[in-house]
């Protein structure tokens, strides 16, 4: 059965094309800085936004009725698997990502839920084998079900904690079965709304215990995926524990988890934290924990997680610049954690949204490659720090300098001369590069 009959395989047609269902920039085989675009970008489709979302919002009913919605329960789950692989094939995307509850309906008991997952995982495995498509990451949804009202790994209720642990265990088994490259923890309800009823230190200790158990179990079953934590500052709770990259890195250090985890960074979550995406990526990279990216964008006029398809070329360029600077995204990828707007309810919009995101990232990659190759920003940055290359600066960097030797230098070095940072000029250079590729 075909769910996207009216759509043909999306081809690269180049900049001159006026076919909306074609790539203008994403040419998977084009080699850039020694790797193909496909290898650089490692795109993934997010199951939940593409096959589960239906356009519901707090004010209105679903607007998106898809082919698979004619079925119910496990039949609908099977139909979604078919739709997923047809979609990945037609869009030429190599990876997908899902939560346990996205792929299979929850049963009345844990046993029943796990049985449903097994049926779908078998079907997925067959489809993966025949299509060559791969799982970028899977994760456990430990936030939607009412049992997680007070959190999962940070719940006040040990029974809930145990249930969450069981879900993680199953998630790791599924990840192994499907050869997932990564396993993600996004702390959906791991946070709090008021300290008046919360023991923050204890909750964080418990969360770390859960992560340690996951590391141990993955080792036990020989699941060698990269573990990832996905930071987000707020929503659904007021204070999410994994606020941003820096907070999460401090947590990993404190609990001895640094060697086992990297970060899955999302653009919209960076915005909510008051950071740029590139700030989050750089923070992860300089701490050796850049894992994977959730690509989307927020809206600065709205204070919530809008998960729009990424089309801001300044952001995609600077994102890819950071990725190139970090030496690539490794086992991670660029997962479109993005949904079409409620008004974009036609099936074609699912393709158009992804094409917009993929072309914007391919464009950003080309611009970032030019910035990298021609050392446009590197030269500017190097020049700004040149005072540390020789003399007193070199002594500071080598560790030779002391407070006393620096005082002696400062006493006779008068006046101090600073130089402009030239931000306005550099911003225009960036625009010129983006529109030259
Ligand atoms: C929600 C998160 C979520 C994670 C996976 O804001 O982005 O979708 O990526 O649980
Ligand atoms: Ca995400
Ligand atoms: Ca989000």
Short mmCIF file of C-alpha atoms and ligand atoms in Angstrom, two decimals:
data_model
loop_
_atom_site.label_atom_id
_atom_site.label_comp_id
_atom_site.label_asym_id
_atom_site.label_seq_id
_atom_site.Cartn_x
_atom_site.Cartn_y
_atom_site.Cartn_z
CA UNK A 1 0.00 0.00 0.00
CA UNK A 2 1.30 3.46 -0.87
CA UNK A 3 0.62 6.43 1.41
CA UNK A 4 2.28 9.00 -0.80
CA UNK A 5 1.07 7.87 -4.23
CA UNK A 6 1.01 11.32 -5.73
CA UNK A 7 4.67 12.01 -4.82
CA UNK A 8 7.60 10.76 -6.87
CA UNK A 9 11.12 10.31 -5.56
CA UNK A 10 12.59 13.73 -4.79
CA UNK A 11 15.56 14.43 -7.05
CA UNK A 12 18.29 17.02 -7.04
CA UNK A 13 17.51 19.46 -9.85
CA UNK A 14 19.77 22.35 -8.88
CA UNK A 15 19.30 26.06 -8.35
CA UNK A 16 17.54 26.73 -11.66
CA UNK A 17 14.68 24.32 -11.01
CA UNK A 18 11.22 25.65 -10.24
CA UNK A 19 9.88 22.24 -9.23
CA UNK A 20 8.84 22.55 -5.57
CA UNK A 21 9.23 18.78 -5.13
CA UNK A 22 12.94 18.78 -5.99
CA UNK A 23 16.16 19.70 -4.19
CA UNK A 24 17.86 22.91 -5.28
CA UNK A 25 20.88 22.56 -2.96
CA UNK A 26 20.89 19.08 -1.47
CA UNK A 27 22.89 16.97 -3.89
CA UNK A 28 23.68 13.88 -1.78
CA UNK A 29 26.69 12.82 -3.84
CA UNK A 30 28.29 16.25 -4.15
CA UNK A 31 31.69 16.18 -2.45
CA UNK A 32 32.47 19.01 -0.07
CA UNK A 33 35.73 19.11 1.86
CA UNK A 34 36.39 15.44 1.14
CA UNK A 35 32.98 14.03 2.08
CA UNK A 36 29.68 13.80 0.26
CA UNK A 37 26.80 15.98 1.43
CA UNK A 38 25.03 12.81 2.50
CA UNK A 39 27.97 11.88 4.74
CA UNK A 40 28.20 15.35 6.25
CA UNK A 41 24.52 15.80 6.95
CA UNK A 42 23.22 12.34 7.93
CA UNK A 43 19.59 13.48 7.82
CA UNK A 44 16.90 11.77 9.86
CA UNK A 45 13.11 11.97 9.87
CA UNK A 46 11.41 12.24 13.29
CA UNK A 47 8.68 9.61 13.46
CA UNK A 48 6.56 11.53 15.98
CA UNK A 49 6.16 14.72 13.98
CA UNK A 50 5.75 13.04 10.62
CA UNK A 51 3.65 9.96 11.35
CA UNK A 52 2.01 10.64 14.72
CA UNK A 53 1.25 14.36 14.79
CA UNK A 54 -2.15 15.37 13.52
CA UNK A 55 -2.30 19.13 13.94
CA UNK A 56 -4.14 19.14 17.26
CA UNK A 57 -3.46 22.19 19.40
CA UNK A 58 -4.92 23.36 22.72
CA UNK A 59 -7.63 25.21 20.77
CA UNK A 60 -8.63 22.76 18.10
CA UNK A 61 -9.08 19.31 16.66
CA UNK A 62 -6.77 17.46 14.23
CA UNK A 63 -6.40 18.99 10.78
CA UNK A 64 -4.24 16.22 9.34
CA UNK A 65 -5.94 13.00 8.40
CA UNK A 66 -3.43 10.60 6.88
CA UNK A 67 -3.79 7.34 5.01
CA UNK A 68 -2.77 5.31 8.07
CA UNK A 69 -5.56 6.88 10.13
CA UNK A 70 -8.09 4.56 8.51
CA UNK A 71 -6.71 1.86 10.84
CA UNK A 72 -6.58 1.52 14.61
CA UNK A 73 -4.23 0.10 17.23
CA UNK A 74 -1.56 -2.26 16.02
CA UNK A 75 -2.83 -2.08 12.43
CA UNK A 76 -2.28 1.65 12.37
CA UNK A 77 1.19 1.14 13.86
CA UNK A 78 2.01 -1.29 11.05
CA UNK A 79 0.68 1.13 8.46
CA UNK A 80 2.93 3.84 9.91
CA UNK A 81 5.95 1.59 9.47
CA UNK A 82 5.11 1.19 5.79
CA UNK A 83 4.57 4.93 5.48
CA UNK A 84 7.90 5.63 7.20
CA UNK A 85 9.92 3.58 4.75
CA UNK A 86 8.06 4.89 1.71
CA UNK A 87 8.70 8.43 2.98
CA UNK A 88 12.41 7.84 3.65
CA UNK A 89 12.82 6.27 0.22
CA UNK A 90 11.03 9.02 -1.66
CA UNK A 91 12.84 11.76 0.24
CA UNK A 92 16.20 10.00 0.01
CA UNK A 93 16.84 10.33 3.75
CA UNK A 94 19.05 7.62 5.30
CA UNK A 95 17.91 7.72 8.96
CA UNK A 96 14.86 7.89 11.18
CA UNK A 97 14.31 8.35 14.93
CA UNK A 98 11.45 7.44 17.28
CA UNK A 99 10.08 7.16 20.82
CA UNK A 100 8.75 3.77 21.90
CA UNK A 101 5.17 5.07 22.01
CA UNK A 102 5.44 6.52 18.50
CA UNK A 103 5.90 3.14 16.90
CA UNK A 104 3.52 0.93 18.88
CA UNK A 105 0.36 1.53 20.90
CA UNK A 106 0.67 1.33 24.67
CA UNK A 107 -1.15 -1.66 26.10
CA UNK A 108 -3.02 -1.93 29.39
CA UNK A 109 0.10 -3.40 31.01
CA UNK A 110 3.85 -3.17 30.53
CA UNK A 111 3.80 -6.73 29.15
CA UNK A 112 1.24 -5.76 26.53
CA UNK A 113 3.12 -2.61 25.53
CA UNK A 114 6.32 -4.61 25.12
CA UNK A 115 4.52 -7.22 23.02
CA UNK A 116 3.24 -4.52 20.69
CA UNK A 117 6.73 -3.07 20.40
CA UNK A 118 8.10 -6.52 19.48
CA UNK A 119 5.61 -6.92 16.62
CA UNK A 120 6.58 -3.54 15.18
CA UNK A 121 10.30 -3.99 15.70
CA UNK A 122 10.19 -7.23 13.69
CA UNK A 123 8.43 -5.44 10.87
CA UNK A 124 10.86 -2.53 11.04
CA UNK A 125 13.82 -4.85 10.92
CA UNK A 126 12.56 -6.41 7.68
CA UNK A 127 11.97 -3.00 6.17
CA UNK A 128 15.38 -1.74 7.26
CA UNK A 129 17.03 -4.74 5.69
CA UNK A 130 15.28 -4.31 2.35
CA UNK A 131 15.57 -0.51 2.19
CA UNK A 132 19.03 0.05 3.73
CA UNK A 133 17.53 2.75 5.98
CA UNK A 134 19.01 3.08 9.47
CA UNK A 135 17.98 4.12 12.95
CA UNK A 136 19.77 7.29 14.10
CA UNK A 137 18.35 6.95 17.60
CA UNK A 138 15.48 5.71 19.65
CA UNK A 139 14.27 6.85 23.04
CA UNK A 140 11.63 6.13 25.65
CA UNK A 141 8.71 8.51 26.01
CA UNK A 142 8.55 8.92 29.78
CA UNK A 143 6.50 12.09 29.80
CA UNK A 144 3.15 11.62 27.99
CA UNK A 145 1.49 8.95 30.11
CA UNK A 146 -0.23 10.35 33.25
CA UNK A 147 1.92 8.06 35.41
CA UNK A 148 4.81 10.46 34.74
CA UNK A 149 2.98 13.43 36.24
CA UNK A 150 5.85 13.98 38.71
CA UNK A 151 8.64 12.85 36.40
CA UNK A 152 10.19 9.48 35.56
CA UNK A 153 13.82 9.18 36.68
CA UNK A 154 13.13 12.08 39.04
CA UNK A 155 9.67 11.01 40.19
CA UNK A 156 8.79 11.12 43.89
CA UNK A 157 7.26 7.69 43.38
CA UNK A 158 9.62 4.69 43.32
CA UNK A 159 7.02 2.61 41.45
CA UNK A 160 7.06 5.12 38.63
CA UNK A 161 10.86 5.12 38.68
CA UNK A 162 10.82 1.33 38.31
CA UNK A 163 8.39 1.55 35.39
CA UNK A 164 10.60 4.13 33.69
CA UNK A 165 13.62 1.88 34.21
CA UNK A 166 11.74 -0.99 32.58
CA UNK A 167 10.94 1.24 29.63
CA UNK A 168 14.58 2.23 29.26
CA UNK A 169 15.62 -1.43 29.43
CA UNK A 170 13.23 -2.27 26.62
CA UNK A 171 14.42 0.77 24.67
CA UNK A 172 18.00 -0.44 24.85
CA UNK A 173 16.98 -3.90 23.68
CA UNK A 174 15.08 -2.38 20.77
CA UNK A 175 18.02 -0.14 19.93
CA UNK A 176 20.32 -3.14 19.84
CA UNK A 177 17.89 -5.15 17.75
CA UNK A 178 17.64 -2.37 15.17
CA UNK A 179 21.30 -1.36 15.28
CA UNK A 180 20.62 2.19 16.51
CA UNK A 181 23.60 4.50 16.25
CA UNK A 182 22.59 6.43 19.39
CA UNK A 183 20.20 6.21 22.31
CA UNK A 184 18.63 9.47 23.54
CA UNK A 185 17.41 10.64 26.92
CA UNK A 186 15.33 13.76 26.79
CA UNK A 187 14.17 14.56 30.33
CA UNK A 188 10.58 15.32 29.42
CA UNK A 189 9.29 15.75 32.94
CA UNK A 190 12.65 15.59 34.69
CA UNK A 191 12.43 18.96 36.38
CA UNK A 192 10.15 20.75 38.80
CA UNK A 193 7.75 23.62 39.20
CA UNK A 194 8.34 24.62 42.82
CA UNK A 195 11.01 23.89 45.42
CA UNK A 196 8.29 24.04 48.08
CA UNK A 197 7.56 20.35 47.46
CA UNK A 198 10.77 19.19 45.76
CA UNK A 199 14.09 17.66 46.86
CA UNK A 200 16.17 18.73 43.91
CA UNK A 201 19.44 17.11 45.04
CA UNK A 202 17.76 13.76 45.61
CA UNK A 203 15.98 13.86 42.26
CA UNK A 204 19.24 14.52 40.43
CA UNK A 205 20.97 11.70 42.32
CA UNK A 206 18.18 9.37 41.23
CA UNK A 207 18.38 10.50 37.62
CA UNK A 208 22.10 9.76 37.62
CA UNK A 209 21.37 6.31 39.09
CA UNK A 210 19.07 5.59 36.16
CA UNK A 211 21.73 6.66 33.66
CA UNK A 212 24.33 4.46 35.36
CA UNK A 213 21.93 1.51 35.17
CA UNK A 214 21.42 2.20 31.46
CA UNK A 215 25.18 2.28 30.85
CA UNK A 216 25.57 -1.01 32.73
CA UNK A 217 22.73 -2.72 30.88
CA UNK A 218 23.90 -1.57 27.46
CA UNK A 219 27.30 -3.06 28.26
CA UNK A 220 25.69 -6.27 29.48
CA UNK A 221 23.72 -6.82 26.25
CA UNK A 222 26.47 -5.53 23.96
CA UNK A 223 24.57 -2.48 22.71
CA UNK A 224 27.32 -0.10 21.65
CA UNK A 225 25.29 2.96 20.67
CA UNK A 226 26.36 6.42 21.79
CA UNK A 227 24.25 7.62 24.74
CA UNK A 228 22.94 11.15 24.35
CA UNK A 229 21.22 13.59 26.69
CA UNK A 230 19.09 16.29 25.10
CA UNK A 231 19.04 19.58 27.03
CA UNK A 232 16.00 21.84 27.22
CA UNK A 233 15.49 24.68 29.70
CA UNK A 234 11.74 24.64 30.24
CA UNK A 235 8.54 23.07 28.95
CA UNK A 236 6.88 21.01 30.22
CA UNK A 237 8.30 21.83 33.66
CA UNK A 238 9.34 25.32 34.71
CA UNK A 239 12.88 24.22 35.61
CA UNK A 240 14.07 21.35 33.42
CA UNK A 241 17.13 19.74 35.01
CA UNK A 242 19.06 19.49 31.73
CA UNK A 243 18.70 23.23 31.15
CA UNK A 244 21.35 23.64 28.46
CA UNK A 245 24.65 22.15 27.29
CA UNK A 246 26.69 23.69 30.12
CA UNK A 247 24.31 22.53 32.85
CA UNK A 248 24.18 19.03 31.41
CA UNK A 249 27.96 18.84 31.16
CA UNK A 250 28.27 19.82 34.84
CA UNK A 251 25.79 17.04 35.69
CA UNK A 252 27.79 14.48 33.69
CA UNK A 253 30.98 15.49 35.51
CA UNK A 254 29.42 15.44 38.96
CA UNK A 255 28.04 11.93 38.53
CA UNK A 256 30.96 10.32 36.71
CA UNK A 257 29.00 9.93 33.47
CA UNK A 258 31.15 12.09 31.23
CA UNK A 259 32.78 9.16 29.43
CA UNK A 260 29.46 7.54 28.59
CA UNK A 261 27.34 10.41 27.31
CA UNK A 262 27.34 13.09 24.67
CA UNK A 263 24.68 15.67 23.91
CA UNK A 264 21.83 15.79 21.43
CA UNK A 265 21.35 19.50 20.87
CA UNK A 266 18.18 21.05 19.51
CA UNK A 267 18.00 24.49 17.91
CA UNK A 268 14.64 25.44 19.41
CA UNK A 269 15.79 24.38 22.87
CA UNK A 270 18.83 26.63 22.53
CA UNK A 271 16.50 29.52 21.72
CA UNK A 272 14.37 28.77 24.77
CA UNK A 273 17.53 28.77 26.91
CA UNK A 274 18.46 32.21 25.59
CA UNK A 275 21.34 30.84 23.53
CA UNK A 276 22.06 30.56 19.85
CA UNK A 277 22.29 27.03 18.45
CA UNK A 278 25.93 27.65 17.60
CA UNK A 279 26.64 28.59 21.21
CA UNK A 280 25.27 25.23 22.36
CA UNK A 281 27.20 23.33 19.70
CA UNK A 282 30.45 25.11 20.50
CA UNK A 283 29.95 24.49 24.23
CA UNK A 284 29.49 20.77 23.58
CA UNK A 285 32.36 20.59 21.11
CA UNK A 286 34.96 22.26 23.34
CA UNK A 287 33.97 19.84 26.09
CA UNK A 288 34.19 16.80 23.82
CA UNK A 289 30.49 15.92 24.00
CA UNK A 290 29.02 16.97 20.66
CA UNK A 291 26.78 14.03 19.80
CA UNK A 292 23.92 14.80 17.45
CA UNK A 293 21.59 17.60 16.36
CA UNK A 294 17.83 18.06 16.36
CA UNK A 295 17.23 20.47 13.53
CA UNK A 296 14.35 22.90 13.73
CA UNK A 297 13.76 26.52 14.60
CA UNK A 298 11.69 28.46 17.07
CA UNK A 299 9.98 31.78 16.70
CA UNK A 300 11.45 34.69 18.63
CA UNK A 301 8.00 36.24 18.91
CA UNK A 302 6.68 33.15 20.69
CA UNK A 303 8.09 31.82 23.94
CA UNK A 304 7.47 28.14 23.33
CA UNK A 305 8.84 25.14 21.48
CA UNK A 306 7.33 25.63 18.01
CA UNK A 307 9.54 23.02 16.27
CA UNK A 308 9.36 24.67 12.86
CA UNK A 309 11.34 23.36 9.90
CA UNK A 310 14.72 25.11 9.81
CA UNK A 311 14.89 27.65 6.99
CA UNK A 312 17.06 30.37 8.53
CA UNK A 313 20.22 30.29 6.41
CA UNK A 314 22.30 32.25 8.92
CA UNK A 315 21.54 29.60 11.49
CA UNK A 316 22.08 26.59 9.20
CA UNK A 317 25.36 28.10 7.99
CA UNK A 318 26.66 28.76 11.49
CA UNK A 319 25.46 25.35 12.63
CA UNK A 320 27.34 23.60 9.85
CA UNK A 321 30.34 25.84 10.46
CA UNK A 322 30.45 24.57 14.05
CA UNK A 323 30.01 20.98 12.90
CA UNK A 324 32.89 21.29 10.40
CA UNK A 325 35.03 22.95 13.06
CA UNK A 326 34.32 20.04 15.40
CA UNK A 327 35.46 17.57 12.73
CA UNK A 328 31.96 16.38 11.82
CA UNK A 329 28.96 15.01 13.63
CA UNK A 330 30.38 11.49 14.10
CA UNK A 331 27.71 8.89 14.83
CA UNK A 332 25.14 11.64 15.21
CA UNK A 333 23.08 13.22 12.50
CA UNK A 334 20.72 16.01 11.65
CA UNK A 335 17.32 14.90 12.82
CA UNK A 336 14.37 17.00 11.73
CA UNK A 337 12.60 17.38 15.05
CA UNK A 338 10.22 19.64 13.17
CA UNK A 339 6.56 19.66 12.30
CA UNK A 340 4.55 21.25 9.54
CA UNK A 341 2.23 24.02 10.73
CA UNK A 342 -1.37 23.17 11.57
CA UNK A 343 -2.47 24.93 8.41
CA UNK A 344 -0.05 22.90 6.25
CA UNK A 345 -2.17 19.79 6.53
CA UNK A 346 -1.74 18.18 3.12
CA UNK A 347 0.51 15.14 2.73
CA UNK A 348 2.60 17.08 0.22
CA UNK A 349 3.51 19.51 3.03
CA UNK A 350 5.39 16.72 4.82
CA UNK A 351 7.69 16.53 1.81
CA UNK A 352 7.87 20.29 1.28
CA UNK A 353 8.79 20.84 4.95
CA UNK A 354 11.63 18.33 4.80
CA UNK A 355 12.83 19.61 1.44
CA UNK A 356 12.95 23.14 2.90
CA UNK A 357 14.99 21.88 5.86
CA UNK A 358 17.32 19.71 3.78
CA UNK A 359 17.97 22.42 1.20
CA UNK A 360 18.56 24.99 3.94
CA UNK A 361 21.11 22.70 5.59
CA UNK A 362 22.78 21.85 2.27
CA UNK A 363 23.01 25.56 1.49
CA UNK A 364 24.38 26.19 4.98
CA UNK A 365 26.93 23.41 4.49
CA UNK A 366 28.17 24.96 1.24
CA UNK A 367 28.52 28.37 2.87
CA UNK A 368 30.19 26.87 5.96
CA UNK A 369 32.64 24.98 3.73
CA UNK A 370 33.59 28.23 2.04
CA UNK A 371 34.08 29.95 5.41
CA UNK A 372 36.24 27.02 6.52
CA UNK A 373 38.26 26.54 3.35
CA UNK A 374 39.08 30.20 2.93
CA UNK A 375 39.64 30.59 6.68
CA UNK A 376 37.46 33.69 6.55
CA UNK A 377 36.48 33.65 10.22
CA UNK A 378 39.60 31.78 11.40
CA UNK A 379 41.83 34.56 10.12
CA UNK A 380 39.72 37.17 11.88
CA UNK A 381 39.72 35.23 15.13
CA UNK A 382 43.44 34.38 14.97
CA UNK A 383 44.28 37.99 14.38
CA UNK A 384 42.22 39.12 17.37
CA UNK A 385 44.14 36.84 19.74
CA UNK A 386 47.58 37.49 18.28
CA UNK A 387 48.77 39.20 21.49
CA UNK A 388 48.95 35.72 23.03
CA UNK A 389 51.35 34.43 20.36
CA UNK A 390 54.45 36.24 21.62
CA UNK A 391 55.87 38.24 24.49
CA UNK A 392 53.81 38.48 27.64
CA UNK A 393 50.84 36.71 26.01
CA UNK A 394 52.95 33.67 25.13
CA UNK A 395 54.17 33.57 28.71
CA UNK A 396 50.58 33.48 29.98
CA UNK A 397 49.68 30.63 27.65
CA UNK A 398 52.78 28.59 28.42
CA UNK A 399 52.15 28.87 32.16
CA UNK A 400 55.36 30.78 32.80
CA UNK A 401 53.64 33.97 33.92
CA UNK A 402 52.77 34.69 37.58
CA UNK A 403 50.76 37.45 39.17
CA UNK A 404 54.04 39.11 40.11
CA UNK A 405 55.53 38.93 36.60
CA UNK A 406 52.28 40.23 35.11
CA UNK A 407 52.22 43.08 37.63
CA UNK A 408 55.74 44.03 36.66
CA UNK A 409 54.73 44.07 32.99
CA UNK A 410 51.50 46.03 33.63
CA UNK A 411 53.34 48.66 35.74
CA UNK A 412 55.52 49.66 32.81
CA UNK A 413 52.99 49.06 30.00
CA UNK A 414 51.09 52.29 29.78
CA UNK A 415 48.74 53.08 28.05
CA UNK A 416 46.95 49.88 26.98
CA UNK A 417 45.67 49.96 23.40
CA UNK A 418 42.59 47.93 22.30
CA UNK A 419 41.27 47.32 18.77
CA UNK A 420 37.76 47.16 17.29
CA UNK A 421 36.06 43.75 17.09
CA UNK A 422 34.56 44.76 13.68
CA UNK A 423 31.32 42.87 14.26
CA UNK A 424 29.30 44.86 11.72
CA UNK A 425 31.84 44.31 8.96
CA UNK A 426 32.07 40.59 9.70
CA UNK A 427 28.29 40.16 9.68
CA UNK A 428 28.16 41.55 6.16
CA UNK A 429 30.97 39.23 5.07
CA UNK A 430 28.87 36.34 6.35
CA UNK A 431 25.89 37.50 4.28
CA UNK A 432 28.09 37.79 1.21
CA UNK A 433 29.36 34.24 1.67
CA UNK A 434 25.87 32.78 2.15
CA UNK A 435 24.56 34.38 -1.01
CA UNK A 436 27.66 33.52 -3.06
CA UNK A 437 27.31 29.74 -2.87
C1 LIG B 1 10.84 17.76 23.03
C2 LIG B 1 12.00 17.01 22.58
C3 LIG B 1 11.76 15.57 22.22
C4 LIG B 1 13.06 14.82 22.14
C5 LIG B 1 12.89 13.34 22.17
O1 LIG B 1 10.85 18.97 23.17
O2 LIG B 1 12.57 17.72 21.51
O3 LIG B 1 11.03 15.47 21.06
O4 LIG B 1 13.79 15.15 21.01
O5 LIG B 1 12.18 12.92 23.27
CA1 LIG B 2 14.29 17.19 20.21
CA1 LIG B 3 11.52 20.79 20.60
#
